[in-house]
Each structure stands twice: as C-alpha cells, then as structure tokens.
Amino acid sequence: MQEQASELNPPIIAIGSSAGGLEAVSQLLSNLEPGFNYAVVVLQHLSPTYKSMMPELLTRETRLRVTALEDKVKPVAGTVYVVPPNKNATVIEGELYLQDAEPEISPKPSINEFFISLAEEYQDQSVGVILSGTGSDGTAGLKAIQSAGGITIAQKPDTAKYTGMPCSAIESSVVDFVLAPDEIAKKLMSLPDALKVQQSISQSVLEKIISTLNQQTNLDFSGYKVGTLSRRIRRRMVATGHPTMEVYLEWLTNTPEEIEALSKDILISVTAFFRDSESFASLQKNLSKNLDQLQAEDEFRVWVAGCATGEEAYTLAILVLEELLERRIVNPVQIFATDIDEDALNFARQGIYPQQALSNIPEELVKKYFVAKPDKTFEVNKSLRDMIVFARHNVINDPPFLRLNLITCRNVLIYFDNALQSKVLQRFHFALMEKGLLFLGRSESVAQAEQLFNYIDRRERLFQKSGSSHAVVDAKLTRKLTNLNIRRKESPQQLLDALTSHLNATAALCDQEGKVLQTSGNVNEFFTFPANVTDISVFDVVHPLFKSELMAMLHQLKKSNSGQTGRAINLNEKNWKLSVTPVRPGSDNRVLLLISPSEASGASKSNINVSQVYSDELQVTQEQLQSLVEELATANEEMQSLNEEAQASNEELQATNEEMEAANEELQATNEELVSVNEELSVKTSELTSLNNEYIHLYDSIDFPVLVFDNKLNLVRFNASAAYEFNLRIN
C-alpha cells in the first residue's frame, strides 16, 4: 500500500471541523496561495436535512477552487472539496468516494472514517487537520495518520470557538502541531518542501541517533532497516522544523522529550481487527486442525509478538474461542500479547475501540464479544480479556515464551535487517512446540531461516515448525543454552525430594493465604490430600495437631514478614517442629512450610507430657475459635449479599446514566447541526444587510419622489425626495 501511495498524485490534506468550524476553515483557506500542491478535503459536520451553502461561502474566502465533492472523483491539486451533508467520504486507490451516512445519531460526515482511509492509502504523505468543534470525532483518525507516518495538526484551543475536538486530539497525544488557523496555512504551504528535505542520511549521523536512543531509552534500533529509520527520522524533522539531519541530531541530543517521541515513531504501533481477512481465514482453517489434536485439559498457548494496541490479540482470542465453542470443548487458552511500546500496551489493556476500528468484524461477533458504550466506542468483553496477558517484552533481547502452539508476528519483521530477522525467527522456532504454527504478515517471509519452517499457506504467510528446537540457537547463545539443557535433564523435584529425605523433613510451598503449590518429603504422614483436587488450602489437609499453630504462625508472618518457628509437637511417638519462612521477604507472597524433627531434651519431653494435661482445655479453645470463624463466615456471606444488592443498584444507575448519555449525544449532535446552520445564516444575513444598505443609499439618491404601496394601498416605503415633497416622515 505504501508503494502505491507514493504514486498517488496529488497528496491530500483532510480538514475536519464541527461547531464554529466555518470561521476557522475560512481563515485557514484564505491564507493558502494559488499553486498549492495538495488537494484539500473539508469535512464539516452539517445538518442532514439542511441544504448547505458552504462551497459558495468558502469560494469568497480563498483563491483556490472550491467545489462540492461528488462520488468517485480523482482529486486535483489546488482544489478544495467540501463533503456534502448526510454523506461519508473515503479515499480508495487515489479516488474520492461518497457513501450515504448511517441513520444513527452521530456527526456527519465522519471525520474519523475519512482520516483512517487516508492514512491507509497515503501512509507518510497523509495530512490531517482538526479545527473547532465539540466532541472527539477525528481523534482516532489522527492516530491512524500519525501511526502511518503522516503529519497531524490541531487548532490552538484558545483560537477555537469550541475546543472539544482540538483538545481531545491534543490530550490523546496524536498531534504534531498545535497552531492558529493562519499558522496552520503557513505550515501547510511549507509541507511540500519539508517532506522532501534531506532524503539521504549519512551512516555516521544515523549511528549517532541510534546510539542516543539506545542510551536514553534502552531500545536498540541498530538492526532496523536504514530506509525505515530514515523515513521516521525525516518525519520528526518535519514535525520539529529542523532542516538538516545534523541540526536535528544536535537538538535531539539535548531534548529528552524528542528522544521519547522519535523512539515511539520508530516503533510504529499499527494494527487492526482481522487485518487481511483472507489470511485470517487460512489461519482459522489450520487452527482447527491444531485444536483437534489437543488432549483433554491441554492448554492452548499463543504469543502475539508486537501486538501494538491489541486488535490482533483480541482477533485471535475471538477465533480460538469460536473454534472451542464449535467443538464444545473447554481447554484453557493463554495468549501472551507483547510489545515494547508501553503506551500502546496501556491502550490494549483498556480494550476500548472506536466504532470505525470494528468495521472488519462480522456484526454477530461484534454483538457477541463487544459492549457498546454511550460515546460510540466499543469495549471488549470479559471472556476475551481473561484469555490475554499484555506485557512489555523485547522480542530481540528478552527470553521467548515456551511451549507455544501459535506465534503471530505480523508486519514487524519488515522493519528488521536480514541478520535480525534470522535471530528472531530462531527464537520463534525455539519457542514453538512440535508442529507449532508461525503467522507472519503478507510482506514477510522466513527466507532468513528457511530450514526451520515448512510452508502451510505460502500466499498467506502461514508456516509450521520443522525439526526440533536444538537447531535454532545462534552461535552467540549455543554454549549457554547447551549447558542449560544439560542442567534441565534432571528434574528440580528430584533434588528437592533427596534433600528433604536426607533431613528427614517434610516441606510444602504455599502462598500466604495457605494454597498448596508444591510438596516434598513424607507428605502422607502430615497431610491428607483428597483425590482429584489440585486447588486446596493447607489448613484443610494438614494434620489436626499442627492446624491451629499453623494458622497463628501464618497470621504472625503476614504482620511481621519474618519467619516463625513453633513448639515441639509429639506425633507417632516422635517430636516434630513446624516452621514457616517467606521465600523472598518483602517481595514474594510465597511461604515455605517445613516440618522437621525436634531436638527435644529430657526437660522438653516432660514439658510435652505436661502439655497433654492441657489438651482438653486447648480443645475447648479450638472449638471456640472454630465458632468464631463460622460466625465470621456468616457475616462475610451477609456482606456479600449486601454487596450484590449494591451492585444491582449500581447497574440500574448505570443503565439510567447510559440512557441520559444517549439523550445527551442526540442533543449534542443536534446542537452541532444548529450551530453550523446558524453560522451559514449569519453570513447570509450579513450579506443581505450590506445589500440593503446599498439599496437605500441608491434609492435616496434619486431626484424625483418614489412612493411604494402594498395591495391595500398602504404606503410602505418612500425615498428622501418624496419625504421632502410631501412632508412625509417615518414614525
């Protein structure tokens, strides 16, 4: 698409506005000079039932040609196209198309829809401008343009009649420039030259920029393609107004904010739901075969490397969940979605997307897996969220996830050079299980590690792991991983069992709530585990003699975060001592429970016998404690009931709030339309007033009397000569 966009002529500047936008658009266009090398598309929110005079009004404000946009038009440089009311516009293969807007209550034309299509077609040659208006239309579109490498501009809020749209874009950090309308015009006039400046970059300057980014952000871009780095650096040069690479490098070195901005630009966090639908259809077909091979309770593990804002991860979750539901199986699914852009990950974790982002998802899946919100956005439901873990991870340097059934890494390898591609592909091979799948973007291949993967679908870039994992390790890591594999031949559990047997002790690893995670030693002597149960509390299985003391010790450990040791307890004519110790004090909630022989002296033994005398009293105390625990459980159940009632009330309030939000949206849309109509009427009124004043002056300059009567012969108008001749005056 990018190669195609470079051939499109001319490039397009898209201007979106709403309430108060007519004045701002007029100011902007009035400062554009003839010979402007861009076509301009104006998307002004208008009433669908009002015949707009906007093209005629703008014609008087600019020396550029202004026309109402028609369907399937090839744009011409120096021409302003105004999208008509109740229509939405898109750009496809260099031509402008019109579609009837949906009848839903939303601003028309949609600024987001056009901006997103512009970004897809023109990539880094796209330019988006947001002017005065209420709401947030245009913010998602600017994000798409910025991600594609284009230029984004918003009107300075203190110059806008309505600040909603400009502020929404600015607060979302998707704006390169914040300017007044006349300043925007000057910036647009300079763009054709600025985008062509310094097309080449010296190796020394590039290396210094990469080194600066590595030192300040700990991100190594040395393996990225030179062309990719050059394009993103030039984009930042245009955005910051620096004419040469050397000047930009000097400014970059002393500006931490620009270092962060450039690194985010290079990362290019772009993705979409069901991107390349034919590719996902091929994946779904082969995914079905892999799911059929799963054993009962086997976990299906997926890694989405370079997940960006999460659309692809949620797409895979939908595909896997649909396949599981079709087979009526309940295998657990774990999807690891990773990226190095923390802002993109935070967006993905929220799982809230604009309506335009869901255009590729079938309607039945949207209703099934997304929840509509009052602001026309959609939130991913809980069933998808629970399947995915979003985490910051560097696919180049960080260890890969293991035992994976599927890895998707789409449109990431295209930015890496050959050596780095080979390294990443080797890591993927190592991470996949036997017959695991690798899913790449259509512009990517496994040419740098062809012996490691077999083609399943060459066109859709779907591959299957070939051979075992030992062949994937690069030379730099061979010795380390070989040693690691040797060490792993023996199970750590064998070492633990041998140690506890030597000490004649029994150990259990638990969390601070008492859930048993792992055991070792003579477990059956001190613990009684029920069959077929894995998630169980240590208090339910430990020998009754140790139960009360263990509860007290864990309680004390939570308070002090330090190890606790109990008294000697006689069991089966032997003395045993219980101790609990935090595994990592201050940073880990796991606890080691150890039951070991007690070195009791004669005095200690007599104390044990004496303690038996008080066993009845201890039993009574334990019963009282049990009673208190039961009362506490009852109180907790009552609190839970109250909480459920409060939750129900909250849901009712939420439903009421959503209805009010919907009503507010309707009023907001109507208000924007009325403001736009009012602006046009105000301009026409001013013109009529001016014409009327000219008519009066001309009327009064006539030498002979002129009197005008209505149908009932009532005098309605006369000129100055008539007033003088007949002694008339206005009451």
XYZ file of C-alpha atoms in Angstrom:
731
model
C 0.000 0.000 0.000
C 2.859 2.348 0.775
C 4.389 1.944 -2.691
C 1.005 2.657 -4.207
C 0.526 5.725 -2.042
C 3.804 7.190 -3.216
C 2.486 7.145 -6.792
C -0.808 8.837 -5.933
C -0.919 12.406 -7.161
C -1.615 14.807 -5.641
C -1.399 14.170 -1.895
C -4.456 15.124 0.158
C -4.891 17.362 3.185
C -8.022 16.462 5.179
C -9.599 19.161 7.353
C -12.200 18.155 9.957
C -14.362 20.632 11.862
C -17.713 20.983 13.587
C -19.365 23.776 15.604
C -17.505 27.035 14.961
C -15.619 25.397 12.134
C -16.818 27.623 9.267
C -14.891 30.598 10.578
C -11.746 28.530 11.241
C -11.863 26.849 7.812
C -12.366 30.238 6.146
C -9.339 31.704 7.945
C -7.199 28.716 7.007
C -8.156 28.618 3.320
C -7.838 32.393 2.905
C -4.121 32.098 3.692
C -3.386 29.353 1.128
C -1.711 30.653 -2.020
C -2.588 29.672 -5.609
C -0.399 26.888 -6.942
C -0.867 24.867 -3.750
C 0.405 21.335 -4.453
C -2.177 19.498 -2.346
C -5.849 18.704 -2.779
C -7.942 19.696 0.259
C -10.964 17.779 1.571
C -13.152 19.635 4.098
C -15.321 17.527 6.423
C -17.668 19.904 8.268
C -20.405 18.453 10.481
C -23.663 19.580 8.867
C -27.376 19.011 9.360
C -28.521 16.145 7.088
C -31.759 17.998 6.242
C -30.260 21.434 5.537
C -29.040 22.470 2.073
C -25.560 23.708 2.811
C -24.139 26.821 1.145
C -20.626 26.067 2.420
C -18.920 25.705 -1.005
C -20.294 29.090 -2.081
C -19.278 30.721 1.212
C -15.746 29.316 1.091
C -15.325 30.372 -2.555
C -15.427 34.011 -1.411
C -12.678 33.375 1.191
C -9.984 31.639 -0.858
C -8.227 31.891 -4.208
C -8.312 28.117 -4.542
C -11.076 26.401 -6.492
C -13.891 25.196 -4.177
C -16.447 22.551 -5.146
C -18.886 20.148 -3.505
C -17.454 16.628 -3.521
C -19.113 14.118 -5.827
C -18.775 10.341 -5.883
C -15.699 8.759 -7.482
C -13.641 11.885 -8.105
C -9.891 11.930 -8.776
C -8.503 14.804 -6.675
C -6.793 17.757 -8.341
C -4.075 19.860 -6.726
C -5.160 23.324 -5.609
C -8.825 22.299 -5.320
C -10.928 22.286 -2.139
C -13.568 19.528 -1.953
C -16.424 20.004 0.563
C -18.146 16.781 1.668
C -21.947 17.335 1.362
C -24.425 16.838 4.243
C -25.534 13.323 5.243
C -22.627 11.726 3.354
C -19.432 9.994 4.421
C -16.284 10.116 2.310
C -13.368 7.714 1.821
C -10.303 7.593 -0.404
C -9.640 4.341 -2.274
C -6.819 3.834 -4.784
C -6.369 7.565 -5.209
C -10.049 8.413 -5.813
C -12.597 10.071 -3.516
C -15.828 8.164 -2.876
C -19.101 9.154 -1.208
C -21.474 6.879 0.746
C -24.786 7.595 2.447
C -24.217 8.116 6.171
C -25.776 5.643 8.573
C -29.033 6.875 10.157
C -27.578 6.524 13.657
C -27.129 9.606 15.831
C -23.551 10.652 15.144
C -21.761 13.571 13.491
C -21.903 13.584 9.686
C -19.725 13.409 7.719
C -17.490 11.139 9.817
C -14.038 12.698 10.168
C -12.538 9.515 11.630
C -13.660 7.360 8.727
C -12.054 9.588 6.102
C -8.845 10.141 8.092
C -8.379 6.369 8.579
C -8.879 5.632 4.874
C -6.482 8.491 4.007
C -3.805 7.012 6.292
C -4.194 3.559 4.712
C -3.811 4.947 1.185
C -1.243 7.728 1.520
C 0.791 6.485 4.510
C 3.502 9.079 5.354
C 2.148 11.509 2.700
C -1.182 11.925 4.550
C -2.004 15.138 6.441
C -4.885 15.571 8.899
C -6.121 18.841 10.463
C -8.682 19.211 13.270
C -10.353 22.596 13.816
C -13.069 23.993 16.106
C -15.819 21.621 17.224
C -17.377 19.722 20.110
C -16.950 16.026 20.849
C -13.993 13.829 19.863
C -14.550 12.986 16.176
C -11.202 12.977 14.389
C -9.007 11.824 17.272
C -8.923 8.176 16.177
C -8.310 9.296 12.599
C -5.340 11.452 13.607
C -3.905 8.462 15.460
C -4.085 6.400 12.270
C -2.386 9.175 10.263
C 0.358 9.624 12.841
C 0.956 5.860 13.041
C 1.271 5.750 9.242
C 3.958 8.444 9.370
C 1.787 11.361 8.223
C 1.502 14.866 9.677
C -1.205 15.753 12.227
C -2.300 19.277 13.189
C -4.873 20.670 15.636
C -6.180 24.203 16.083
C -4.855 26.052 19.098
C -7.729 25.812 21.632
C -7.663 29.499 22.617
C -8.368 30.437 18.956
C -11.289 27.992 18.561
C -14.934 28.829 19.283
C -15.442 25.277 20.551
C -12.446 23.409 21.984
C -13.809 19.850 22.304
C -12.329 18.316 19.166
C -8.922 20.058 19.268
C -8.490 19.315 22.987
C -9.469 15.655 22.518
C -6.770 15.253 19.872
C -4.149 17.134 21.887
C -4.853 15.198 25.100
C -4.581 11.913 23.194
C -1.005 12.831 22.133
C -1.742 12.325 18.430
C -0.902 15.870 17.275
C 2.403 17.064 15.799
C 1.488 20.774 15.650
C -0.922 22.956 17.655
C -1.432 26.201 15.710
C -3.893 29.003 14.968
C -5.730 28.746 11.587
C -3.474 31.252 9.799
C -0.375 29.496 11.196
C -1.763 26.143 10.014
C -1.991 27.578 6.489
C 1.676 28.644 6.590
C 2.684 25.200 7.839
C 0.699 23.501 5.067
C 2.329 25.751 2.448
C 5.756 24.632 3.685
C 4.961 20.911 3.775
C 5.713 20.056 0.121
C 9.310 21.282 0.544
C 9.707 19.994 4.087
C 8.691 16.442 3.183
C 11.394 16.288 0.510
C 14.226 17.694 2.603
C 17.356 15.617 3.234
C 16.222 12.423 1.521
C 19.549 10.722 2.252
C 21.165 10.223 5.627
C 24.811 9.652 6.358
C 25.790 6.449 8.148
C 27.649 8.369 10.861
C 24.659 10.558 11.737
C 22.353 7.526 11.723
C 24.674 5.637 14.074
C 24.799 8.613 16.460
C 20.993 8.842 16.511
C 20.686 5.092 17.180
C 23.301 5.324 19.948
C 21.478 8.270 21.560
C 18.174 6.375 21.534
C 19.822 3.252 22.959
C 21.459 5.157 25.815
C 18.328 7.093 26.776
C 15.547 4.536 26.179
C 17.401 1.203 26.345
C 15.960 0.355 22.920
C 18.391 -0.918 20.286
C 17.355 0.057 16.742
C 20.649 -0.974 15.147
C 19.007 -3.988 13.487
C 16.276 -1.926 11.819
C 16.380 -1.255 8.090
C 18.065 2.020 7.128
C 15.102 3.041 4.945
C 12.650 2.638 7.820
C 14.810 4.647 10.210
C 15.382 7.396 7.628
C 11.657 7.825 6.926
C 10.718 8.059 10.603
C 13.578 10.454 11.365
C 12.582 12.696 8.446
C 9.008 12.736 9.740
C 10.221 14.003 13.109
C 12.414 16.577 11.337
C 9.338 17.952 9.570
C 7.331 17.888 12.802
C 10.027 19.787 14.711
C 11.060 22.152 11.905
C 14.730 21.133 11.554
C 16.156 21.450 8.001
C 19.089 19.000 8.201
C 19.949 15.750 9.945
C 22.937 17.317 11.682
C 20.838 20.122 13.169
C 18.174 17.633 14.215
C 20.777 15.349 15.848
C 22.169 18.222 17.911
C 18.665 19.175 19.065
C 17.732 15.538 19.725
C 20.759 15.033 21.979
C 19.650 17.882 24.266
C 15.891 17.233 24.227
C 14.674 14.192 26.241
C 11.083 14.717 25.077
C 12.107 14.383 21.427
C 14.091 11.210 22.180
C 10.913 9.624 23.504
C 8.843 10.952 20.585
C 11.294 9.603 17.985
C 11.509 6.184 19.622
C 7.699 5.916 19.615
C 7.627 6.958 15.963
C 10.103 4.229 15.007
C 8.090 1.573 16.854
C 5.107 2.171 14.505
C 2.240 0.749 16.588
C -0.239 -0.031 13.797
C -2.674 -2.939 13.702
C -6.342 -3.719 13.066
C -9.025 -6.315 13.747
C -8.983 -9.149 11.168
C -6.332 -7.326 9.158
C -6.155 -9.136 5.782
C -9.323 -11.211 6.199
C -8.159 -13.922 3.752
C -5.053 -14.503 5.865
C -7.132 -14.983 8.988
C -9.460 -17.344 7.126
C -6.440 -19.515 6.278
C -5.227 -19.322 9.873
C -8.637 -20.331 11.205
C -8.747 -23.407 8.957
C -5.331 -24.608 10.148
C -6.056 -23.563 13.722
C -8.933 -26.020 13.687
C -6.540 -28.899 12.931
C -4.286 -27.962 15.858
C -7.208 -27.697 18.269
C -8.430 -31.137 17.196
C -5.087 -32.581 18.317
C -5.364 -31.171 21.858
C -5.741 -33.623 24.699
C -8.251 -33.026 27.489
C -7.200 -30.077 29.681
C -4.201 -29.241 27.441
C -3.540 -25.503 27.407
C -3.522 -23.792 24.015
C -0.742 -21.202 24.139
C -0.374 -18.252 21.753
C 2.204 -15.471 21.534
C 1.319 -12.246 19.706
C 4.704 -10.560 19.251
C 4.413 -6.838 18.511
C 0.739 -6.598 19.482
C 0.674 -2.752 19.326
C -2.763 -1.571 20.547
C -4.149 -5.088 20.906
C -6.527 -5.540 17.964
C -4.733 -8.617 16.637
C -4.567 -10.255 20.080
C -8.310 -9.842 20.540
C -8.882 -11.125 16.983
C -7.003 -14.334 17.809
C -8.927 -14.668 21.062
C -12.187 -14.478 19.096
C -11.001 -17.092 16.571
C -9.817 -19.543 19.228
C -12.909 -19.078 21.396
C -15.231 -19.578 18.424
C -13.433 -22.791 17.489
C -13.615 -24.101 21.061
C -17.323 -23.296 21.297
C -17.975 -25.047 17.988
C -16.264 -28.193 19.316
C -17.877 -27.832 22.735
C -14.546 -28.240 24.497
C -13.180 -26.165 27.357
C -9.401 -26.348 27.008
C -7.717 -23.422 28.757
C -6.302 -20.740 26.435
C -3.410 -18.396 27.246
C -2.500 -15.582 24.863
C 0.665 -13.590 25.551
C 0.423 -10.222 23.780
C 3.685 -8.298 23.943
C 5.189 -5.056 22.707
C 7.854 -2.577 23.788
C 5.561 0.454 23.479
C 4.074 0.934 26.949
C 1.503 3.484 25.753
C 0.210 1.045 23.126
C 0.008 -1.705 25.755
C -1.990 0.532 28.108
C -4.426 1.232 25.265
C -4.682 -2.508 24.583
C -5.323 -3.319 28.246
C -8.278 -0.910 28.294
C -9.812 -2.764 25.348
C -11.913 0.212 24.188
C -12.012 0.957 20.442
C -13.877 3.443 18.195
C -16.679 2.148 16.014
C -14.597 2.550 12.848
C -11.982 0.116 14.202
C -14.592 -2.687 14.242
C -15.552 -2.353 10.572
C -13.789 -5.628 9.600
C -15.510 -7.695 12.313
C -18.745 -9.516 11.392
C -21.765 -7.941 13.058
C -22.666 -11.095 15.001
C -19.163 -11.221 16.533
C -19.337 -7.544 17.479
C -22.593 -8.168 19.356
C -21.141 -11.289 20.987
C -17.745 -10.036 22.129
C -18.062 -6.250 22.472
C -20.112 -3.946 24.689
C -21.338 -0.696 23.137
C -20.658 2.424 25.198
C -22.571 5.740 25.117
C -19.692 7.593 23.441
C -19.931 5.359 20.345
C -16.941 3.265 21.382
C -16.919 -0.493 21.999
C -15.344 -2.336 24.926
C -14.016 -5.896 24.735
C -15.992 -8.237 26.989
C -14.606 -10.236 29.911
C -14.402 -13.594 28.112
C -11.754 -12.184 25.755
C -9.917 -10.151 28.399
C -9.419 -13.188 30.633
C -7.608 -15.055 27.847
C -4.950 -12.394 27.209
C -1.963 -11.161 29.204
C -0.467 -7.903 27.895
C 3.182 -7.421 28.831
C 6.188 -5.332 27.834
C 8.656 -7.619 26.075
C 11.513 -7.067 23.642
C 11.356 -9.818 21.028
C 15.026 -9.213 20.172
C 16.648 -9.402 23.607
C 14.184 -10.856 26.125
C 13.799 -14.658 26.504
C 10.912 -16.055 24.417
C 7.806 -17.712 25.827
C 7.902 -21.516 25.607
C 5.660 -24.478 24.663
C 3.645 -22.355 22.246
C 1.075 -23.680 19.780
C 0.985 -20.494 17.714
C 3.117 -17.371 17.254
C 1.882 -14.369 15.293
C 4.331 -11.616 14.400
C 2.763 -9.610 11.612
C 4.371 -6.586 9.976
C 7.220 -6.450 12.484
C 9.993 -8.318 10.674
C 9.688 -5.962 7.677
C 11.446 -3.295 9.740
C 14.414 -5.574 10.645
C 17.508 -6.229 8.560
C 18.365 -9.780 7.463
C 20.594 -10.640 10.438
C 17.991 -9.513 12.955
C 15.214 -11.352 11.099
C 17.262 -14.558 11.301
C 17.813 -14.112 15.040
C 14.111 -13.504 15.755
C 12.998 -16.460 13.603
C 15.387 -18.744 15.500
C 13.828 -17.596 18.769
C 10.357 -18.303 17.411
C 11.415 -21.815 16.361
C 12.810 -22.451 19.836
C 9.574 -21.233 21.490
C 7.162 -23.329 19.402
C 6.038 -26.834 20.246
C 6.383 -29.564 17.650
C 4.112 -28.768 14.670
C 3.505 -25.290 16.104
C 2.315 -22.530 13.725
C 4.002 -19.238 12.772
C 1.808 -16.498 11.256
C 3.537 -13.544 9.545
C 2.414 -10.511 7.554
C 1.976 -10.687 3.789
C 5.179 -8.735 3.151
C 7.262 -11.046 5.354
C 8.838 -14.474 4.923
C 11.113 -16.992 6.662
C 13.805 -16.696 3.977
C 16.453 -15.949 6.619
C 15.726 -19.241 8.442
C 14.033 -21.321 5.759
C 15.309 -24.644 7.099
C 13.410 -24.123 10.358
C 9.869 -23.815 8.958
C 7.649 -25.500 6.388
C 5.086 -23.625 4.296
C 1.428 -24.348 5.024
C -0.011 -21.431 3.045
C 2.691 -19.572 1.108
C 0.442 -16.697 -0.005
C -0.988 -16.008 3.444
C 2.397 -16.463 5.145
C 1.424 -19.359 7.414
C 4.237 -21.714 8.438
C 4.766 -24.789 10.592
C 7.769 -25.583 12.760
C 10.182 -28.067 11.230
C 12.531 -30.278 13.257
C 13.482 -29.950 16.919
C 14.429 -26.836 18.830
C 18.122 -27.545 19.365
C 18.964 -26.347 15.851
C 17.649 -22.847 16.359
C 20.214 -21.460 18.759
C 22.515 -18.858 17.271
C 26.249 -19.096 17.743
C 26.338 -16.472 20.454
C 23.969 -18.427 22.700
C 24.939 -22.026 21.813
C 27.146 -22.701 24.803
C 24.789 -21.108 27.326
C 21.686 -22.930 26.085
C 23.508 -26.249 25.737
C 24.586 -26.065 29.348
C 21.095 -25.057 30.326
C 19.612 -28.096 28.563
C 22.097 -30.383 30.338
C 21.102 -29.000 33.696
C 17.429 -29.458 32.911
C 17.779 -33.145 32.189
C 17.379 -33.781 35.896
C 14.126 -32.579 37.447
C 14.410 -29.992 40.267
C 11.799 -32.067 42.156
C 14.310 -34.940 42.417
C 16.825 -32.662 44.091
C 14.182 -31.360 46.500
C 12.988 -34.866 47.397
C 16.539 -36.021 48.023
C 17.208 -33.039 50.294
C 14.067 -33.462 52.413
C 14.720 -37.232 52.683
C 18.247 -36.573 53.912
C 16.957 -34.136 56.567
C 14.030 -36.421 57.464
C 11.785 -33.407 56.909
C 8.603 -32.609 55.018
C 8.192 -29.350 53.052
C 5.270 -27.578 51.438
C 5.330 -24.430 49.301
C 2.232 -22.280 49.856
C 1.076 -18.761 49.294
C 0.237 -16.556 52.278
C -3.421 -17.497 52.010
C -2.476 -21.157 52.505
C -2.953 -22.545 48.972
C -0.611 -25.530 48.480
C 1.652 -25.104 45.437
C 4.214 -27.916 45.840
C 5.178 -30.584 48.409
C 8.162 -32.823 49.145
C 9.167 -35.422 51.728
C 6.987 -37.774 53.775
C 3.843 -35.914 52.783
C 1.319 -38.608 53.739
C 2.409 -38.551 57.393
C 1.424 -34.903 57.891
C -1.024 -34.102 55.079
C -4.167 -35.770 53.733
C -4.954 -34.720 50.165
C -8.330 -35.678 48.653
C -8.282 -37.363 45.241
C -8.586 -35.304 42.028
C -8.308 -31.944 43.808
C -5.460 -29.539 42.998
C -6.614 -26.180 44.324
C -6.770 -26.730 48.083
C -5.844 -24.930 51.301
C -3.122 -26.297 53.571
C -5.459 -25.856 56.574
C -7.807 -28.460 55.056
C -5.128 -31.127 54.634
C -2.569 -30.617 57.444
C -2.643 -32.935 60.491
C -5.018 -31.573 63.185
C -2.166 -31.285 65.741
C -0.492 -28.640 63.553
C -3.568 -26.799 62.290
C -4.169 -24.163 64.987
C -0.470 -23.394 65.385
C -0.046 -23.077 61.598
C -2.933 -20.601 61.425
C -1.378 -18.489 64.180
C 2.097 -18.598 62.616
C 0.889 -17.574 59.148
C -1.078 -14.728 60.706
C 2.037 -13.549 62.551
C 4.145 -13.912 59.379
C 1.791 -11.612 57.468
C 2.213 -8.953 60.155
C 5.999 -9.176 60.587
C 7.055 -10.593 57.177
C 9.619 -12.739 59.002
C 9.978 -16.478 59.650
C 8.161 -18.173 62.542
C 9.057 -21.354 64.474
C 6.588 -23.323 66.606
C 6.896 -25.533 69.670
C 7.707 -29.243 69.590
C 4.678 -31.448 68.897
C 4.548 -35.174 69.614
C 3.181 -37.276 66.747
C 3.610 -41.054 66.404
C 5.983 -41.055 69.404
C 8.287 -38.564 67.709
C 8.790 -34.848 68.308
C 8.281 -32.533 65.330
C 8.796 -28.814 64.946
C 6.822 -26.625 62.495
C 8.355 -23.524 60.880
C 7.150 -21.101 58.207
C 9.505 -18.819 56.238
C 8.825 -16.294 53.442
C 10.587 -17.368 50.217
C 11.571 -13.804 49.327
C 10.980 -11.445 52.255
C 9.331 -8.217 51.189
C 8.807 -9.125 47.512
C 7.132 -12.548 47.229
C 3.947 -13.880 48.812
C 5.110 -17.499 48.794
C 5.828 -19.285 52.063
C 7.899 -22.383 52.803
C 6.294 -24.663 55.409
C 8.792 -27.107 56.956
C 8.075 -29.954 59.429
C 11.356 -31.320 60.799
C 12.477 -33.485 63.765
C 12.775 -31.597 67.067
C 15.948 -31.956 69.153
C 13.937 -32.106 72.398
C 15.805 -32.570 75.703
C 14.517 -34.521 78.680
C 13.043 -31.360 80.129
C 11.370 -30.700 76.815
C 9.873 -34.200 76.827
C 8.450 -33.661 80.263
C 7.009 -30.383 79.047
C 5.385 -32.270 76.188
C 3.793 -34.666 78.684
C 2.610 -31.753 80.797
C 1.168 -30.155 77.697
C -1.003 -33.225 77.198
C -2.686 -32.380 80.505
C -3.984 -29.195 78.954
C -5.120 -30.829 75.761
C -8.772 -30.709 76.833
C -8.537 -27.008 77.564
C -6.845 -26.467 74.208
C -9.608 -28.441 72.502
C -12.243 -26.168 74.073
C -10.311 -23.131 72.931
C -10.114 -24.528 69.415
C -13.861 -25.152 69.376
C -14.472 -21.555 70.459
C -12.136 -20.368 67.740
C -13.971 -22.519 65.194
C -17.245 -20.996 66.327
C -15.839 -17.518 65.827
C -14.597 -18.498 62.376
C -18.059 -19.752 61.437
C -19.647 -16.538 62.708
C -17.152 -14.572 60.670
C -18.018 -16.651 57.593
C -21.727 -15.966 58.164
C -21.048 -12.245 58.499
C -18.984 -12.389 55.329
C -21.871 -14.037 53.471
C -24.204 -11.277 54.650
C -21.718 -8.674 53.482
C -21.540 -10.459 50.139
C -25.319 -10.326 49.866
C -25.291 -6.604 50.654
C -22.556 -6.123 48.094
C -24.625 -7.913 45.440
C -27.609 -5.688 46.234
C -25.391 -2.629 45.962
C -24.057 -3.980 42.664
C -27.587 -4.423 41.344
C -28.446 -0.858 42.360
C -25.262 0.340 40.687
C -26.202 -1.467 37.463
C -29.613 0.226 37.491
C -27.934 3.595 37.980
C -25.513 2.730 35.187
C -28.399 1.893 32.853
C -30.081 5.192 33.708
C -26.809 7.018 33.155
C -26.380 5.363 29.733
C -29.873 6.487 28.732
C -29.018 10.033 29.786
C -25.730 9.814 27.889
C -27.584 8.694 24.763
C -30.035 11.578 25.103
C -27.115 13.953 25.620
C -25.416 12.606 22.481
C -28.584 13.272 20.491
C -28.814 16.818 21.830
C -25.114 17.329 21.160
C -25.407 16.206 17.536
C -28.494 18.385 17.021
C -26.728 21.358 18.620
C -23.723 20.970 16.314
C -26.001 20.913 13.292
C -27.864 24.024 14.508
C -24.598 25.859 15.153
C -23.375 25.053 11.630
C -26.686 26.206 10.105
C -26.609 29.339 12.261
C -23.116 30.182 11.033
C -24.184 29.939 7.407
C -27.338 32.001 8.084
C -25.280 34.635 9.901
C -23.019 35.004 6.878
C -26.034 35.299 4.556
C -27.697 37.825 6.888
C -24.581 39.988 6.832
C -24.570 39.904 3.052
C -28.286 40.857 2.882
C -27.751 43.714 5.333
C -24.908 45.045 3.193
C -27.029 44.818 0.025
C -29.976 46.524 1.755
C -27.794 49.441 2.870
C -26.537 49.894 -0.686
C -30.144 49.828 -1.972
C -31.241 52.518 0.498
C -28.394 54.829 -0.493
C -29.218 54.337 -4.175
C -32.961 54.837 -3.517
C -32.406 58.112 -1.672
C -30.093 59.493 -4.367
C -32.946 59.618 -6.930
C -34.101 63.234 -7.570
C -37.811 62.567 -8.119
C -40.202 61.245 -5.434
C -40.755 57.493 -5.259
C -43.607 56.019 -3.184
C -44.322 52.259 -2.778
C -47.807 50.973 -1.771
C -48.987 47.473 -0.843
C -52.095 45.726 -2.234
C -54.307 47.657 0.163
C -52.802 50.976 -0.984
C -50.983 51.450 2.312
C -47.727 53.404 1.951
C -44.866 51.110 2.903
C -41.763 52.886 1.551
C -40.615 56.227 0.125
C -37.353 57.915 -0.721
C -35.817 61.172 0.526
C -37.260 63.230 -2.372
C -40.790 62.031 -1.546
C -40.310 62.879 2.093
C -39.289 66.402 1.169
C -42.009 66.886 -1.486
C -44.935 65.535 0.542
C -43.635 66.294 4.019
C -43.504 62.588 4.994
C -41.614 61.089 7.891
C -41.068 57.656 9.428
C -42.952 57.059 12.702
